[in-house]
XYZ file of C-alpha atoms in Angstrom:
415
model
C -17.494 24.472 8.362
C -18.811 20.961 7.709
C -16.896 18.018 9.097
C -17.000 14.439 7.997
C -18.656 13.312 11.198
C -21.766 15.317 10.254
C -22.266 13.571 6.937
C -24.763 10.780 6.453
C -22.212 8.818 4.450
C -20.113 8.096 7.486
C -20.409 4.803 9.335
C -18.804 1.447 9.956
C -20.827 -0.520 7.380
C -19.609 1.412 4.297
C -16.034 1.224 5.609
C -16.399 -2.558 5.922
C -17.506 -2.840 2.284
C -14.766 -0.505 1.080
C -12.242 -2.489 3.125
C -13.412 -5.688 1.407
C -12.977 -4.065 -1.994
C -9.561 -2.778 -0.940
C -8.611 -6.339 -0.010
C -9.555 -7.553 -3.474
C -7.515 -4.858 -5.236
C -4.398 -5.133 -3.090
C -4.562 -8.890 -3.472
C -3.162 -8.243 -6.954
C -0.303 -6.138 -5.626
C 0.612 -9.189 -3.563
C 0.016 -11.648 -6.403
C 2.806 -10.235 -8.579
C 5.621 -10.877 -6.043
C 4.037 -14.270 -5.316
C 4.402 -15.140 -9.015
C 8.181 -14.611 -8.903
C 9.206 -18.105 -7.664
C 6.953 -19.714 -10.274
C 8.371 -17.520 -13.039
C 11.909 -18.440 -11.978
C 11.053 -22.149 -11.887
C 8.807 -22.407 -14.962
C 10.166 -19.705 -17.256
C 13.802 -19.816 -16.125
C 13.971 -16.091 -15.306
C 17.006 -14.805 -13.445
C 16.692 -12.450 -10.463
C 16.994 -9.341 -12.604
C 14.293 -10.419 -15.054
C 11.980 -11.515 -12.249
C 12.381 -8.131 -10.603
C 11.571 -6.568 -13.985
C 8.120 -8.167 -13.816
C 7.537 -6.482 -10.456
C 8.764 -3.224 -11.988
C 6.298 -3.592 -14.862
C 3.461 -3.878 -12.357
C 4.558 -0.814 -10.410
C 6.201 1.682 -12.777
C 3.237 2.642 -14.955
C 0.989 2.387 -11.905
C 3.105 4.898 -10.002
C 3.115 7.329 -12.926
C -0.628 7.345 -13.519
C -1.785 7.163 -9.888
C -1.087 10.858 -9.143
C -2.826 11.709 -12.424
C -5.926 9.843 -11.304
C -5.646 11.691 -8.001
C -5.581 15.052 -9.754
C -8.612 14.086 -11.851
C -10.616 13.008 -8.818
C -9.804 16.331 -7.139
C -11.970 17.973 -9.808
C -14.580 15.403 -10.761
C -16.390 12.680 -8.884
C -15.373 9.380 -10.495
C -16.868 6.627 -8.304
C -17.223 4.357 -11.344
C -13.427 4.067 -11.314
C -13.550 1.893 -8.193
C -15.332 -1.192 -9.634
C -13.785 -0.700 -13.089
C -10.266 -0.510 -11.657
C -10.908 -3.551 -9.463
C -11.852 -5.598 -12.510
C -8.815 -4.371 -14.482
C -6.446 -5.350 -11.647
C -7.733 -8.921 -11.773
C -7.910 -9.242 -15.548
C -4.282 -8.182 -15.970
C -3.035 -10.857 -13.589
C -5.414 -13.384 -15.137
C -3.796 -12.858 -18.521
C -0.209 -12.874 -17.237
C 0.364 -16.623 -17.241
C -1.116 -17.094 -20.721
C 1.646 -15.158 -22.520
C 4.966 -16.789 -23.299
C 6.914 -13.739 -24.508
C 8.432 -11.724 -21.678
C 7.166 -8.414 -23.100
C 3.545 -9.615 -23.126
C 3.913 -10.926 -19.582
C 5.085 -7.482 -18.475
C 2.250 -5.804 -20.391
C -0.336 -7.963 -18.612
C 0.963 -7.181 -15.133
C 1.218 -3.512 -16.152
C -2.525 -3.549 -16.917
C -3.099 -4.906 -13.426
C -0.913 -2.133 -12.018
C -2.934 0.538 -13.819
C -6.091 -0.916 -12.308
C -4.558 -0.678 -8.850
C -3.485 2.909 -9.570
C -6.933 3.991 -10.743
C -8.576 2.463 -7.679
C -6.694 4.076 -4.812
C -7.175 7.887 -5.002
C -10.981 7.805 -5.316
C -11.370 4.948 -2.833
C -9.130 6.711 -0.302
C -11.291 9.821 -0.574
C -14.573 7.916 -0.162
C -13.091 5.931 2.721
C -12.076 9.084 4.549
C -15.538 10.552 3.935
C -17.163 7.391 5.306
C -14.756 7.189 8.242
C -15.788 10.427 9.898
C -12.099 11.348 9.780
C -11.369 8.628 12.332
C -7.827 7.216 12.290
C -9.238 3.915 13.532
C -11.756 3.569 10.700
C -9.175 4.595 8.118
C -7.006 1.937 9.690
C -9.732 -0.622 9.031
C -9.915 0.484 5.406
C -6.148 0.054 5.070
C -6.416 -3.257 6.906
C -8.526 -4.551 4.040
C -5.678 -3.896 1.632
C -3.191 -5.569 3.950
C -5.386 -8.644 4.246
C -5.482 -8.813 0.461
C -1.697 -8.630 0.361
C -1.447 -11.383 2.954
C -3.874 -13.685 1.149
C -2.061 -13.370 -2.188
C 0.595 -16.057 -1.634
C -2.022 -18.367 -0.089
C -4.112 -18.000 -3.244
C -1.277 -18.118 -5.766
C 0.593 -21.050 -4.211
C -2.128 -23.736 -4.429
C -3.576 -22.511 -7.748
C -0.257 -22.403 -9.605
C 1.123 -25.495 -7.881
C -1.862 -27.379 -9.312
C -2.119 -25.796 -12.752
C 1.121 -23.935 -13.409
C 1.231 -20.444 -14.864
C -1.556 -21.414 -17.251
C -3.956 -21.344 -14.301
C -3.628 -17.580 -13.749
C -7.122 -16.830 -15.206
C -8.569 -18.350 -12.029
C -6.796 -15.598 -10.083
C -9.033 -12.960 -11.711
C -12.220 -14.249 -10.050
C -11.863 -12.362 -6.713
C -11.568 -9.045 -8.561
C -14.635 -9.636 -10.704
C -16.668 -10.666 -7.658
C -15.478 -7.646 -5.659
C -16.357 -5.239 -8.483
C -19.951 -6.471 -8.434
C -20.118 -6.495 -4.629
C -18.803 -2.990 -4.001
C -20.448 -1.115 -6.895
C -23.825 -0.482 -5.163
C -22.198 0.799 -1.956
C -19.808 3.035 -3.901
C -22.751 4.537 -5.807
C -24.642 5.136 -2.553
C -21.654 6.810 -0.874
C -21.070 9.059 -3.877
C -24.763 9.997 -4.064
C -24.922 10.839 -0.348
C -21.795 12.990 -0.609
C -23.245 14.828 -3.623
C -26.637 15.346 -1.945
C -25.227 16.324 1.445
C -24.907 19.853 2.771
C -22.509 22.123 0.979
C -19.090 22.146 2.575
C -16.147 24.395 2.299
C -13.131 23.023 0.481
C -10.667 20.981 2.456
C -8.187 23.797 2.139
C -10.471 26.398 3.724
C -8.622 28.026 6.587
C -5.579 25.818 6.072
C -2.633 26.179 3.748
C -0.769 23.458 1.942
C 2.513 22.550 3.634
C 4.456 21.472 0.561
C 7.788 21.199 2.382
C 6.313 18.731 4.877
C 4.704 16.818 2.020
C 8.087 16.490 0.297
C 9.697 15.181 3.492
C 6.842 12.703 3.857
C 7.283 11.616 0.236
C 10.958 10.911 0.906
C 10.046 8.793 3.937
C 7.522 6.822 1.885
C 10.098 6.338 -0.881
C 12.502 4.701 1.572
C 9.743 2.446 2.879
C 8.822 1.514 -0.666
C 12.298 0.251 -1.511
C 12.456 -1.780 1.695
C 9.019 -3.343 1.353
C 9.046 -4.040 -2.391
C 12.610 -5.339 -2.204
C 11.709 -7.777 0.565
C 8.377 -8.819 -0.944
C 10.084 -9.547 -4.281
C 12.844 -11.739 -2.852
C 11.944 -12.950 0.643
C 10.410 -16.162 -0.743
C 13.592 -17.040 -2.624
C 15.703 -15.883 0.329
C 13.813 -18.209 2.684
C 14.369 -21.157 0.353
C 18.095 -20.429 0.222
C 18.520 -19.821 3.960
C 16.627 -22.970 4.929
C 18.095 -25.129 2.140
C 14.688 -25.989 0.714
C 13.483 -26.026 -2.876
C 9.720 -26.452 -2.378
C 7.514 -23.405 -2.778
C 5.821 -23.862 0.617
C 8.787 -22.399 2.501
C 8.844 -19.267 0.351
C 5.064 -18.927 0.424
C 5.116 -19.063 4.235
C 7.784 -16.353 4.423
C 5.889 -14.087 2.032
C 2.623 -14.687 3.885
C 4.336 -13.769 7.164
C 5.669 -10.550 5.658
C 2.212 -9.594 4.409
C 0.077 -10.923 7.281
C 1.861 -8.910 9.956
C 0.691 -5.837 8.088
C -2.907 -6.566 9.086
C -1.991 -6.260 12.745
C 0.338 -3.330 12.070
C -2.324 -1.236 10.364
C -4.823 -1.594 13.210
C -2.038 -0.988 15.727
C -1.065 2.152 13.820
C -4.504 3.713 14.274
C -4.470 2.829 17.970
C -0.998 4.313 18.501
C -1.813 7.468 16.536
C -4.870 8.157 18.667
C -2.680 8.090 21.764
C 0.737 9.383 20.739
C 0.140 11.224 17.468
C 0.777 10.167 13.911
C 4.250 11.634 13.501
C 5.653 10.095 16.675
C 4.188 6.730 15.695
C 5.791 6.953 12.248
C 9.188 7.748 13.740
C 9.096 4.888 16.239
C 8.017 2.428 13.549
C 10.979 3.096 11.289
C 13.367 3.023 14.243
C 12.048 -0.478 15.044
C 12.421 -1.580 11.414
C 16.218 -1.213 11.489
C 16.982 -4.107 13.886
C 14.141 -6.148 12.393
C 15.656 -6.120 8.885
C 19.145 -6.728 10.272
C 17.839 -9.695 12.262
C 16.205 -11.246 9.203
C 19.536 -11.178 7.371
C 21.935 -12.012 10.207
C 20.226 -14.242 12.773
C 20.209 -17.923 11.736
C 17.349 -20.370 12.115
C 13.855 -20.893 10.769
C 12.086 -19.434 13.805
C 14.234 -16.287 13.636
C 13.582 -15.869 9.908
C 9.817 -15.959 10.247
C 9.857 -14.010 13.510
C 11.877 -11.144 12.082
C 9.740 -11.167 8.912
C 6.700 -10.614 11.144
C 8.443 -7.787 13.022
C 9.416 -6.123 9.737
C 5.810 -6.307 8.612
C 4.591 -4.645 11.805
C 7.214 -1.911 11.609
C 6.489 -1.089 7.970
C 2.694 -1.250 8.199
C 2.066 0.644 11.441
C 2.771 3.969 9.633
C 1.092 3.032 6.340
C -2.427 4.474 6.724
C -1.046 7.289 8.895
C 1.159 8.427 6.025
C -1.850 8.589 3.702
C -3.812 10.857 6.054
C -0.707 12.926 6.833
C -0.272 13.537 3.110
C -3.911 14.599 2.833
C -3.476 16.996 5.753
C -0.234 18.436 4.392
C -2.045 19.153 1.085
C -5.611 19.877 2.265
C -6.564 21.595 -0.992
C -5.557 18.581 -3.114
C -6.600 15.481 -1.203
C -6.885 13.296 -4.308
C -3.461 14.346 -5.548
C -1.972 13.755 -2.105
C -3.525 10.280 -1.968
C -2.301 9.459 -5.460
C 1.253 10.551 -4.734
C 1.583 8.898 -1.334
C -0.014 5.641 -2.439
C 1.885 5.732 -5.743
C 5.216 6.246 -4.013
C 4.407 3.295 -1.786
C 5.065 1.011 -4.758
C 6.859 3.033 -7.422
C 10.268 3.736 -5.919
C 10.535 0.165 -4.701
C 9.589 -1.110 -8.127
C 12.311 1.013 -9.706
C 14.875 -0.249 -7.209
C 13.789 -3.891 -7.565
C 15.790 -4.673 -10.730
C 18.903 -3.117 -9.157
C 18.476 -5.382 -6.132
C 17.982 -8.334 -8.458
C 21.095 -7.573 -10.493
C 23.143 -7.161 -7.319
C 21.779 -10.482 -6.061
C 22.799 -12.183 -9.312
C 26.402 -11.101 -8.680
C 26.741 -11.141 -4.893
C 23.895 -13.207 -3.436
C 20.556 -12.299 -1.952
C 21.761 -11.568 1.584
C 24.280 -8.983 0.398
C 21.768 -7.413 -1.984
C 19.163 -7.046 0.769
C 21.552 -5.658 3.408
C 21.189 -1.972 2.314
C 17.497 -2.148 3.194
C 18.347 -1.840 6.889
C 20.191 1.409 6.099
C 17.126 2.728 4.272
C 14.988 2.071 7.353
C 17.406 4.221 9.358
C 17.201 6.916 6.680
C 13.391 6.826 6.835
C 13.574 7.375 10.598
C 15.949 10.331 10.148
C 13.716 11.915 7.500
C 10.607 11.376 9.629
C 12.168 13.570 12.311
C 11.563 16.506 9.946
C 7.807 15.899 9.815
C 5.505 18.270 11.734
C 2.116 17.365 13.091
C -0.452 18.980 10.727
C -1.722 22.315 11.956
C 1.285 22.793 14.228
C -0.013 20.333 16.795
C 2.625 18.649 18.932
C 3.542 15.060 18.191
C 1.669 13.858 21.238
C -1.714 12.332 22.045
C -4.574 13.323 19.750
C -7.782 14.291 21.501
C -10.902 12.628 20.006
C -12.720 15.971 19.779
C -9.782 17.423 17.833
C -9.881 14.502 15.419
C -13.618 14.962 14.912
C -13.209 18.598 13.993
C -10.836 18.145 11.065
C -12.625 19.307 7.903
C -12.436 17.245 4.740
C -13.940 18.158 1.401
C -16.861 16.171 -0.001
C -15.896 13.046 -1.908
C -15.060 13.757 -5.517
C -14.850 17.543 -5.120
C -11.889 18.169 -2.843
C -10.090 21.357 -3.667
C -12.114 22.135 -6.779
C -11.909 25.875 -7.595
């Protein structure tokens, strides 16, 4: 049985390039929430309508992402990675040019489809290049988190200077990343296709659909918490601190996103020592007091401090959940990646307008309070998760990690 560590495609350099491309794509997931304060100020949107823009970016994306995953389970589609990167940027670039609300939503939906098309194939190539290492997969996920974190830093100065009409400038990182990553993606795909024949990822292992459903429920809870906070934490910070300038909100959003960079790397480190499932459980347990502190403890230092703790707690399990999903459905790695990554944004996007409408009637603090309860629910659901292969939720031996088989990129689970 061929393992990823025996493939020539594995190595740190390809992971670094894929991580850079991941940063460019997930930049546009962070850009949409960062647009919300500017849409409220310049277009006069209420909370519900602003949340609808976030929904437009996530709903169609969440629907088509599992479909892209299923397609990449059967056919190698490496061309999707640069094409999807470009689409993610172009959609956001067009968003500020349209006055009608429907066209604005259509533009961010195009960006969302680009994000959706990117993730299943890139997650497969990243795992192939990682040698099935949790640490290297953590670095790949770190790229996406860095992109998220940079989004408000990019959006704030550009739109403060040029207004919503300056959004075409926001498309440049995506276009540059598409050109930069395309040669490496082609090389990885060619090496995987030319490498030694491997058994399918499901050989010798059965799909654990019950565990995958429990994991999906956990990810759904996380999605509502993260998307809800990322949509409204900038406005919440302005209200709590009695400020109207965008810098306060941008700083809060950056803190929420930037802590994810540390959390993702920390997640790989913790998983290698304590196991993925135990790490996931502890992370959601820590998220409960962190969200409560953000809403209840007064002061600027507390607000930013608890935002950073929330980011750590929600991002430590992020890449671990992706690989858990792949291991729970070893015969359908692309589908598993599409579903887990799609749920990471879709359920939260659906819940966003409800949070916005509640905030319009009761205030932001009251509307965000149920998010702490959802963190507790995620912890309770995570207690139902088994370690893949029946392994205990304890330390993972490096030799055991190295021996996990994964199908060649672009052909996982093909009959």
